[in-house]
Amino acid sequence: MNEDYLKEKRILIVDDEPELLEMVVSFLKEEGFKQIDTANTVKKAVEVVQKMAPDLAILDVMLPDGDGFSLMKELKQTTDFATIFLTARGEDTDRLTGLGLGADDYLVKPFLPKELVFRVLAILRRTYKEEPTLVQLKNCQIDFARAEIIKEEETLFLTAKEHDLLKALYRNAGRIVTIDALCEAAWGENPFGYENTLMAHIRRIRQKIEKQPSNPVSLITVKGLGYKLIVEDS
């Protein structure tokens, strides 16, 4: 089974040891992971997640301005993601605390980098099934493989930017995706200054996916924050 789609998942690593961060990022990139964010404090981790929610977070327990347990609870109040605790604290009480909070795994330092990669892949495989090429919205279907919208007997074609934006929204379906994150998804690592262009693209996407673009039910504006895509149950 082709699992390349797993390598597209966004991973956040939170640890205050620079050497460890560099090593884990290096191993994940060698395995083909493309979207990796890092943070060395609780404050920085919160800022990263506010821009784009991760699909999986690797959290140290002991951080300079807090702890991984509290960080996980805070972040999961607004978004959901798989979690691995990576820490020097291997006591049973800490392990049970982490797992009791809903963590997917708990790996004690020192560790084999290859083992971490295996655990990351195993968790992503369990958590995220392969993304379908057809996604059902209220009034249409998105065919990501063909970059098309199927709407009442009509086929509408997506531009490359529209496709990129819808893909980013779909990967976070039901969750808010910030304006900065959408700009980054469509225009790369230096997305500043594209806000007005983004709004124009959102209008065109709504014309294609909504029955009443001025009263959207699938691509919703969350004032002051960003947008979210509402996907129908298949």
Short mmCIF file of N, CA, C and O in Angstrom, two decimals, residues 66-187:
data_model
loop_
_atom_site.label_atom_id
_atom_site.label_comp_id
_atom_site.label_asym_id
_atom_site.label_seq_id
_atom_site.Cartn_x
_atom_site.Cartn_y
_atom_site.Cartn_z
N GLY A 66 7.17 25.50 31.32
CA GLY A 66 5.98 24.69 31.61
C GLY A 66 6.29 23.22 31.41
O GLY A 66 7.44 22.79 31.49
N ASP A 67 5.24 22.45 31.14
CA ASP A 67 5.44 21.01 30.92
C ASP A 67 4.55 20.53 29.78
O ASP A 67 3.54 21.16 29.45
N GLY A 68 4.98 19.42 29.19
CA GLY A 68 4.27 18.88 28.04
C GLY A 68 2.86 18.44 28.33
O GLY A 68 1.98 18.52 27.47
N PHE A 69 2.61 17.96 29.55
CA PHE A 69 1.25 17.53 29.90
C PHE A 69 0.28 18.71 29.83
O PHE A 69 -0.79 18.63 29.23
N SER A 70 0.66 19.82 30.47
CA SER A 70 -0.21 21.00 30.46
C SER A 70 -0.34 21.57 29.05
O SER A 70 -1.42 22.02 28.64
N LEU A 71 0.76 21.53 28.29
CA LEU A 71 0.73 22.02 26.91
C LEU A 71 -0.26 21.21 26.07
O LEU A 71 -1.06 21.78 25.33
N MET A 72 -0.20 19.91 26.21
CA MET A 72 -1.11 19.06 25.44
C MET A 72 -2.57 19.38 25.79
O MET A 72 -3.42 19.50 24.90
N LYS A 73 -2.87 19.52 27.08
CA LYS A 73 -4.25 19.83 27.48
C LYS A 73 -4.69 21.17 26.93
O LYS A 73 -5.83 21.32 26.46
N GLU A 74 -3.79 22.16 26.95
CA GLU A 74 -4.15 23.49 26.44
C GLU A 74 -4.42 23.45 24.94
O GLU A 74 -5.41 24.01 24.46
N LEU A 75 -3.54 22.81 24.20
CA LEU A 75 -3.69 22.79 22.74
C LEU A 75 -4.92 22.01 22.30
O LEU A 75 -5.59 22.38 21.33
N LYS A 76 -5.22 20.93 23.02
CA LYS A 76 -6.34 20.09 22.60
C LYS A 76 -7.70 20.69 22.95
O LYS A 76 -8.74 20.11 22.62
N GLN A 77 -7.72 21.85 23.60
CA GLN A 77 -8.98 22.54 23.82
C GLN A 77 -9.51 23.15 22.52
O GLN A 77 -10.70 23.39 22.39
N THR A 78 -8.60 23.42 21.57
CA THR A 78 -9.01 24.07 20.33
C THR A 78 -8.79 23.20 19.10
O THR A 78 -9.40 23.45 18.06
N THR A 79 -7.94 22.21 19.17
CA THR A 79 -7.70 21.36 18.01
C THR A 79 -7.29 19.96 18.48
O THR A 79 -6.94 19.78 19.64
N ASP A 80 -7.35 19.01 17.59
CA ASP A 80 -7.03 17.63 17.97
C ASP A 80 -5.92 17.11 17.08
O ASP A 80 -5.86 17.44 15.89
N PHE A 81 -5.05 16.30 17.64
CA PHE A 81 -3.93 15.74 16.89
C PHE A 81 -3.37 14.57 17.67
O PHE A 81 -3.58 14.44 18.88
N ALA A 82 -2.65 13.70 16.98
CA ALA A 82 -1.98 12.59 17.64
C ALA A 82 -0.77 13.11 18.41
O ALA A 82 -0.20 14.14 18.05
N THR A 83 -0.39 12.40 19.48
CA THR A 83 0.68 12.90 20.35
C THR A 83 1.62 11.78 20.79
O THR A 83 1.18 10.69 21.16
N ILE A 84 2.92 12.07 20.76
CA ILE A 84 3.94 11.21 21.36
C ILE A 84 4.69 12.04 22.39
O ILE A 84 5.15 13.14 22.08
N PHE A 85 4.81 11.54 23.62
CA PHE A 85 5.68 12.19 24.60
C PHE A 85 7.07 11.60 24.46
O PHE A 85 7.25 10.38 24.45
N LEU A 86 8.06 12.48 24.32
CA LEU A 86 9.45 12.08 24.17
C LEU A 86 10.22 12.75 25.31
O LEU A 86 10.41 13.95 25.32
N THR A 87 10.66 11.95 26.29
CA THR A 87 11.15 12.57 27.52
C THR A 87 12.15 11.70 28.25
O THR A 87 12.21 10.48 28.05
N ALA A 88 12.94 12.35 29.09
CA ALA A 88 13.87 11.62 29.96
C ALA A 88 13.18 11.06 31.17
O ALA A 88 13.75 10.27 31.92
N ARG A 89 11.94 11.48 31.41
CA ARG A 89 11.20 11.03 32.59
C ARG A 89 10.45 9.74 32.25
O ARG A 89 9.44 9.76 31.59
N GLY A 90 11.00 8.62 32.71
CA GLY A 90 10.40 7.34 32.36
C GLY A 90 9.66 6.66 33.49
O GLY A 90 9.29 5.49 33.39
N GLU A 91 9.42 7.39 34.57
CA GLU A 91 8.72 6.78 35.70
C GLU A 91 7.30 6.37 35.29
O GLU A 91 6.67 7.00 34.45
N ASP A 92 6.82 5.31 35.93
CA ASP A 92 5.49 4.81 35.59
C ASP A 92 4.41 5.88 35.78
O ASP A 92 3.46 5.96 34.99
N THR A 93 4.57 6.72 36.81
CA THR A 93 3.55 7.75 37.06
C THR A 93 3.48 8.73 35.90
O THR A 93 2.39 9.15 35.47
N ASP A 94 4.63 9.12 35.37
CA ASP A 94 4.65 10.04 34.23
C ASP A 94 4.07 9.38 32.98
O ASP A 94 3.31 9.98 32.23
N ARG A 95 4.46 8.14 32.77
CA ARG A 95 3.94 7.41 31.60
C ARG A 95 2.42 7.30 31.67
O ARG A 95 1.73 7.55 30.68
N LEU A 96 1.91 6.94 32.83
CA LEU A 96 0.46 6.80 32.99
C LEU A 96 -0.24 8.14 32.86
O LEU A 96 -1.35 8.22 32.33
N THR A 97 0.41 9.21 33.35
CA THR A 97 -0.19 10.54 33.21
C THR A 97 -0.33 10.90 31.74
O THR A 97 -1.39 11.36 31.29
N GLY A 98 0.73 10.69 30.99
CA GLY A 98 0.70 11.01 29.56
C GLY A 98 -0.34 10.21 28.81
O GLY A 98 -1.15 10.76 28.05
N LEU A 99 -0.35 8.91 29.03
CA LEU A 99 -1.31 8.06 28.33
C LEU A 99 -2.73 8.35 28.81
O LEU A 99 -3.69 8.29 28.04
N GLY A 100 -2.86 8.68 30.10
CA GLY A 100 -4.18 9.00 30.63
C GLY A 100 -4.76 10.27 30.05
O GLY A 100 -5.98 10.42 29.97
N LEU A 101 -3.90 11.18 29.62
CA LEU A 101 -4.36 12.42 29.00
C LEU A 101 -4.77 12.20 27.54
O LEU A 101 -5.32 13.11 26.92
N GLY A 102 -4.49 11.01 27.03
CA GLY A 102 -4.88 10.72 25.65
C GLY A 102 -3.73 10.66 24.67
O GLY A 102 -3.95 10.62 23.46
N ALA A 103 -2.48 10.65 25.18
CA ALA A 103 -1.33 10.53 24.29
C ALA A 103 -1.36 9.18 23.59
O ALA A 103 -1.85 8.18 24.13
N ASP A 104 -0.82 9.14 22.38
CA ASP A 104 -0.81 7.90 21.60
C ASP A 104 0.40 7.03 21.91
O ASP A 104 0.36 5.82 21.70
N ASP A 105 1.48 7.64 22.42
CA ASP A 105 2.68 6.87 22.72
C ASP A 105 3.56 7.67 23.67
O ASP A 105 3.36 8.87 23.86
N TYR A 106 4.55 6.98 24.27
CA TYR A 106 5.43 7.59 25.27
C TYR A 106 6.79 6.94 25.09
O TYR A 106 6.95 5.75 25.34
N LEU A 107 7.76 7.72 24.63
CA LEU A 107 9.09 7.19 24.34
C LEU A 107 10.11 7.86 25.26
O LEU A 107 10.14 9.08 25.37
N VAL A 108 10.92 7.04 25.93
CA VAL A 108 11.87 7.55 26.93
C VAL A 108 13.25 7.73 26.30
O VAL A 108 13.74 6.88 25.57
N LYS A 109 13.88 8.88 26.62
CA LYS A 109 15.26 9.13 26.20
C LYS A 109 16.22 8.32 27.06
O LYS A 109 15.96 8.14 28.25
N PRO A 110 17.36 7.88 26.53
CA PRO A 110 17.74 7.96 25.12
C PRO A 110 16.96 6.95 24.29
O PRO A 110 16.48 5.94 24.82
N PHE A 111 16.85 7.19 23.01
CA PHE A 111 16.05 6.33 22.14
C PHE A 111 16.75 6.18 20.79
O PHE A 111 17.65 6.96 20.45
N LEU A 112 16.35 5.18 20.06
CA LEU A 112 16.86 4.99 18.70
C LEU A 112 16.01 5.83 17.74
O LEU A 112 14.79 5.68 17.71
N PRO A 113 16.63 6.72 16.98
CA PRO A 113 15.85 7.55 16.05
C PRO A 113 14.96 6.74 15.13
O PRO A 113 13.84 7.14 14.82
N LYS A 114 15.45 5.60 14.69
CA LYS A 114 14.66 4.77 13.79
C LYS A 114 13.39 4.28 14.48
O LYS A 114 12.33 4.16 13.87
N GLU A 115 13.50 4.00 15.78
CA GLU A 115 12.31 3.57 16.53
C GLU A 115 11.28 4.69 16.58
O GLU A 115 10.07 4.45 16.42
N LEU A 116 11.74 5.92 16.77
CA LEU A 116 10.81 7.05 16.78
C LEU A 116 10.09 7.16 15.43
O LEU A 116 8.87 7.36 15.38
N VAL A 117 10.84 7.02 14.34
CA VAL A 117 10.23 7.09 13.01
C VAL A 117 9.18 6.00 12.85
O VAL A 117 8.08 6.25 12.34
N PHE A 118 9.49 4.78 13.28
CA PHE A 118 8.53 3.68 13.19
C PHE A 118 7.26 4.00 13.98
O PHE A 118 6.14 3.73 13.53
N ARG A 119 7.45 4.57 15.17
CA ARG A 119 6.28 4.89 16.00
C ARG A 119 5.46 6.01 15.38
O ARG A 119 4.23 5.98 15.43
N VAL A 120 6.13 7.01 14.82
CA VAL A 120 5.42 8.09 14.13
C VAL A 120 4.57 7.53 12.99
O VAL A 120 3.38 7.85 12.85
N LEU A 121 5.17 6.69 12.17
CA LEU A 121 4.44 6.11 11.04
C LEU A 121 3.28 5.24 11.51
O LEU A 121 2.19 5.27 10.93
N ALA A 122 3.51 4.46 12.57
CA ALA A 122 2.45 3.58 13.07
C ALA A 122 1.26 4.40 13.56
O ALA A 122 0.10 4.05 13.29
N ILE A 123 1.53 5.49 14.27
CA ILE A 123 0.44 6.32 14.79
C ILE A 123 -0.29 7.02 13.65
O ILE A 123 -1.52 7.07 13.63
N LEU A 124 0.46 7.57 12.69
CA LEU A 124 -0.19 8.22 11.55
C LEU A 124 -1.03 7.24 10.76
O LEU A 124 -2.12 7.56 10.28
N ARG A 125 -0.53 6.01 10.63
CA ARG A 125 -1.26 4.98 9.87
C ARG A 125 -2.58 4.65 10.57
O ARG A 125 -3.61 4.46 9.91
N ARG A 126 -2.56 4.58 11.89
CA ARG A 126 -3.78 4.29 12.65
C ARG A 126 -4.76 5.46 12.62
O ARG A 126 -5.97 5.28 12.56
N THR A 127 -4.20 6.66 12.68
CA THR A 127 -5.03 7.85 12.88
C THR A 127 -5.60 8.40 11.58
O THR A 127 -6.75 8.86 11.55
N TYR A 128 -4.80 8.33 10.51
CA TYR A 128 -5.22 8.97 9.26
C TYR A 128 -5.27 7.94 8.14
O TYR A 128 -4.23 7.45 7.69
N LYS A 129 -6.46 7.61 7.75
CA LYS A 129 -6.62 6.72 6.60
C LYS A 129 -6.26 7.51 5.34
O LYS A 129 -6.26 8.73 5.33
N GLU A 130 -6.00 6.79 4.26
CA GLU A 130 -5.62 7.46 3.01
C GLU A 130 -6.69 8.44 2.59
O GLU A 130 -7.88 8.14 2.63
N GLU A 131 -6.25 9.62 2.19
CA GLU A 131 -7.20 10.66 1.81
C GLU A 131 -7.94 10.26 0.54
O GLU A 131 -7.34 9.87 -0.45
N PRO A 132 -9.26 10.36 0.56
CA PRO A 132 -10.03 9.99 -0.63
C PRO A 132 -9.83 11.02 -1.73
O PRO A 132 -9.53 12.19 -1.48
N THR A 133 -9.98 10.58 -2.98
CA THR A 133 -9.89 11.54 -4.07
C THR A 133 -11.19 12.32 -4.20
O THR A 133 -11.20 13.44 -4.69
N LEU A 134 -12.32 11.73 -3.76
CA LEU A 134 -13.60 12.42 -3.81
C LEU A 134 -14.04 12.81 -2.41
O LEU A 134 -14.11 11.97 -1.52
N VAL A 135 -14.32 14.09 -2.21
CA VAL A 135 -14.75 14.60 -0.92
C VAL A 135 -16.12 15.22 -1.07
O VAL A 135 -16.34 16.05 -1.96
N GLN A 136 -17.06 14.82 -0.22
CA GLN A 136 -18.45 15.28 -0.32
C GLN A 136 -18.68 16.53 0.52
O GLN A 136 -18.45 16.54 1.73
N LEU A 137 -19.10 17.59 -0.14
CA LEU A 137 -19.55 18.79 0.54
C LEU A 137 -21.07 18.87 0.44
O LEU A 137 -21.71 17.99 -0.13
N LYS A 138 -21.66 19.91 1.00
CA LYS A 138 -23.12 20.02 1.04
C LYS A 138 -23.73 20.02 -0.35
O LYS A 138 -24.71 19.32 -0.61
N ASN A 139 -23.16 20.79 -1.27
CA ASN A 139 -23.77 20.97 -2.58
C ASN A 139 -22.91 20.51 -3.75
O ASN A 139 -23.24 20.79 -4.91
N CYS A 140 -21.82 19.80 -3.46
CA CYS A 140 -20.95 19.35 -4.54
C CYS A 140 -19.97 18.31 -4.02
O CYS A 140 -19.96 17.98 -2.83
N GLN A 141 -19.13 17.81 -4.93
CA GLN A 141 -18.02 16.94 -4.57
C GLN A 141 -16.73 17.58 -5.07
O GLN A 141 -16.70 18.20 -6.15
N ILE A 142 -15.66 17.41 -4.30
CA ILE A 142 -14.33 17.81 -4.76
C ILE A 142 -13.60 16.55 -5.22
O ILE A 142 -13.50 15.58 -4.47
N ASP A 143 -13.10 16.57 -6.45
CA ASP A 143 -12.26 15.49 -6.95
C ASP A 143 -10.83 16.01 -6.96
O ASP A 143 -10.42 16.71 -7.89
N PHE A 144 -10.08 15.70 -5.91
CA PHE A 144 -8.73 16.23 -5.79
C PHE A 144 -7.80 15.65 -6.86
O PHE A 144 -6.88 16.33 -7.32
N ALA A 145 -8.01 14.39 -7.24
CA ALA A 145 -7.14 13.76 -8.24
C ALA A 145 -7.25 14.47 -9.58
O ALA A 145 -6.26 14.59 -10.32
N ARG A 146 -8.44 14.94 -9.93
CA ARG A 146 -8.65 15.61 -11.22
C ARG A 146 -8.70 17.14 -11.09
O ARG A 146 -8.83 17.84 -12.10
N ALA A 147 -8.63 17.64 -9.87
CA ALA A 147 -8.74 19.09 -9.63
C ALA A 147 -10.04 19.63 -10.21
O ALA A 147 -10.05 20.61 -10.95
N GLU A 148 -11.15 18.97 -9.83
CA GLU A 148 -12.46 19.34 -10.36
C GLU A 148 -13.49 19.44 -9.24
O GLU A 148 -13.36 18.78 -8.20
N ILE A 149 -14.52 20.22 -9.49
CA ILE A 149 -15.70 20.29 -8.65
C ILE A 149 -16.86 19.71 -9.44
O ILE A 149 -17.12 20.13 -10.57
N ILE A 150 -17.54 18.73 -8.86
CA ILE A 150 -18.70 18.12 -9.51
C ILE A 150 -19.94 18.66 -8.81
O ILE A 150 -20.19 18.38 -7.65
N LYS A 151 -20.73 19.43 -9.56
CA LYS A 151 -21.83 20.18 -8.95
C LYS A 151 -23.05 20.13 -9.86
O LYS A 151 -23.07 20.76 -10.92
N GLU A 152 -24.03 19.33 -9.46
CA GLU A 152 -25.29 19.23 -10.20
C GLU A 152 -25.06 18.98 -11.68
O GLU A 152 -25.32 19.76 -12.46
N GLU A 153 -24.53 17.96 -12.10
CA GLU A 153 -24.33 17.63 -13.52
C GLU A 153 -23.26 18.48 -14.19
O GLU A 153 -22.97 18.30 -15.37
N GLU A 154 -22.67 19.43 -13.48
CA GLU A 154 -21.67 20.31 -14.07
C GLU A 154 -20.31 20.02 -13.45
O GLU A 154 -20.20 19.71 -12.27
N THR A 155 -19.27 20.09 -14.29
CA THR A 155 -17.91 19.92 -13.81
C THR A 155 -17.17 21.24 -13.93
O THR A 155 -17.10 21.85 -15.01
N LEU A 156 -16.64 21.71 -12.81
CA LEU A 156 -15.92 22.97 -12.76
C LEU A 156 -14.46 22.68 -12.42
O LEU A 156 -14.17 21.86 -11.54
N PHE A 157 -13.56 23.33 -13.09
CA PHE A 157 -12.14 23.04 -12.92
C PHE A 157 -11.52 23.98 -11.89
O PHE A 157 -11.84 25.16 -11.83
N LEU A 158 -10.63 23.42 -11.07
CA LEU A 158 -9.91 24.19 -10.06
C LEU A 158 -8.56 24.65 -10.62
O LEU A 158 -7.87 23.89 -11.30
N THR A 159 -8.20 25.89 -10.30
CA THR A 159 -6.84 26.33 -10.61
C THR A 159 -5.88 25.70 -9.61
O THR A 159 -6.29 25.12 -8.59
N ALA A 160 -4.58 25.82 -9.87
CA ALA A 160 -3.58 25.23 -8.97
C ALA A 160 -3.69 25.83 -7.57
O ALA A 160 -3.61 25.10 -6.57
N LYS A 161 -3.88 27.15 -7.48
CA LYS A 161 -3.98 27.78 -6.16
C LYS A 161 -5.26 27.37 -5.45
O LYS A 161 -5.26 27.13 -4.24
N GLU A 162 -6.37 27.30 -6.18
CA GLU A 162 -7.62 26.85 -5.57
C GLU A 162 -7.49 25.44 -5.03
O GLU A 162 -7.98 25.12 -3.94
N HIS A 163 -6.81 24.59 -5.79
CA HIS A 163 -6.58 23.20 -5.37
C HIS A 163 -5.74 23.18 -4.09
O HIS A 163 -6.07 22.45 -3.13
N ASP A 164 -4.66 23.98 -4.06
CA ASP A 164 -3.79 24.01 -2.87
C ASP A 164 -4.57 24.49 -1.64
O ASP A 164 -4.42 23.94 -0.54
N LEU A 165 -5.38 25.51 -1.82
CA LEU A 165 -6.15 26.06 -0.69
C LEU A 165 -7.18 25.06 -0.19
O LEU A 165 -7.33 24.85 1.02
N LEU A 166 -7.90 24.43 -1.10
CA LEU A 166 -8.90 23.44 -0.69
C LEU A 166 -8.24 22.24 -0.02
O LEU A 166 -8.79 21.66 0.92
N LYS A 167 -7.06 21.85 -0.50
CA LYS A 167 -6.35 20.72 0.11
C LYS A 167 -5.97 21.05 1.55
O LYS A 167 -6.14 20.23 2.46
N ALA A 168 -5.47 22.28 1.77
CA ALA A 168 -5.10 22.68 3.13
C ALA A 168 -6.33 22.73 4.04
O ALA A 168 -6.28 22.32 5.20
N LEU A 169 -7.43 23.21 3.50
CA LEU A 169 -8.68 23.27 4.28
C LEU A 169 -9.20 21.86 4.56
O LEU A 169 -9.66 21.57 5.67
N TYR A 170 -9.12 20.97 3.56
CA TYR A 170 -9.62 19.61 3.77
C TYR A 170 -8.79 18.86 4.80
O TYR A 170 -9.33 18.10 5.62
N ARG A 171 -7.48 19.05 4.80
CA ARG A 171 -6.62 18.36 5.76
C ARG A 171 -6.93 18.78 7.19
O ARG A 171 -6.57 18.09 8.14
N ASN A 172 -7.59 19.91 7.32
CA ASN A 172 -8.01 20.40 8.65
C ASN A 172 -9.52 20.55 8.70
O ASN A 172 -10.05 21.45 9.35
N ALA A 173 -10.23 19.65 8.01
CA ALA A 173 -11.69 19.76 7.89
C ALA A 173 -12.36 19.91 9.25
O ALA A 173 -12.05 19.18 10.20
N GLY A 174 -13.24 20.90 9.35
CA GLY A 174 -13.95 21.15 10.60
C GLY A 174 -13.17 21.99 11.58
O GLY A 174 -13.70 22.37 12.63
N ARG A 175 -11.91 22.30 11.26
CA ARG A 175 -11.07 23.11 12.14
C ARG A 175 -10.73 24.42 11.45
O ARG A 175 -10.69 24.51 10.22
N ILE A 176 -10.46 25.44 12.24
CA ILE A 176 -10.10 26.74 11.68
C ILE A 176 -8.69 26.67 11.11
O ILE A 176 -7.76 26.19 11.76
N VAL A 177 -8.54 27.15 9.87
CA VAL A 177 -7.22 27.32 9.27
C VAL A 177 -6.98 28.82 9.14
O VAL A 177 -7.79 29.53 8.53
N THR A 178 -5.92 29.30 9.72
CA THR A 178 -5.69 30.74 9.76
C THR A 178 -5.36 31.28 8.37
O THR A 178 -4.93 30.54 7.47
N ILE A 179 -5.51 32.59 8.23
CA ILE A 179 -5.17 33.26 6.97
C ILE A 179 -3.70 33.04 6.65
O ILE A 179 -3.34 32.73 5.50
N ASP A 180 -2.83 33.17 7.64
CA ASP A 180 -1.39 32.97 7.41
C ASP A 180 -1.09 31.56 6.91
O ASP A 180 -0.28 31.37 6.00
N ALA A 181 -1.76 30.57 7.52
CA ALA A 181 -1.52 29.18 7.13
C ALA A 181 -1.98 28.93 5.70
O ALA A 181 -1.33 28.20 4.94
N LEU A 182 -3.12 29.51 5.31
CA LEU A 182 -3.61 29.33 3.94
C LEU A 182 -2.70 30.03 2.94
O LEU A 182 -2.42 29.47 1.86
N CYS A 183 -2.23 31.21 3.29
CA CYS A 183 -1.29 31.90 2.40
C CYS A 183 -0.02 31.08 2.23
O CYS A 183 0.53 30.97 1.12
N GLU A 184 0.45 30.48 3.32
CA GLU A 184 1.65 29.65 3.25
C GLU A 184 1.41 28.42 2.38
O GLU A 184 2.27 28.01 1.60
N ALA A 185 0.22 27.82 2.49
CA ALA A 185 -0.10 26.63 1.70
C ALA A 185 -0.09 26.93 0.21
O ALA A 185 0.28 26.08 -0.61
N ALA A 186 -0.51 28.13 -0.17
CA ALA A 186 -0.62 28.47 -1.58
C ALA A 186 0.61 29.18 -2.14
O ALA A 186 0.94 29.01 -3.32
N TRP A 187 1.30 29.97 -1.30
CA TRP A 187 2.39 30.80 -1.81
C TRP A 187 3.73 30.54 -1.15
O TRP A 187 4.67 31.29 -1.35
#
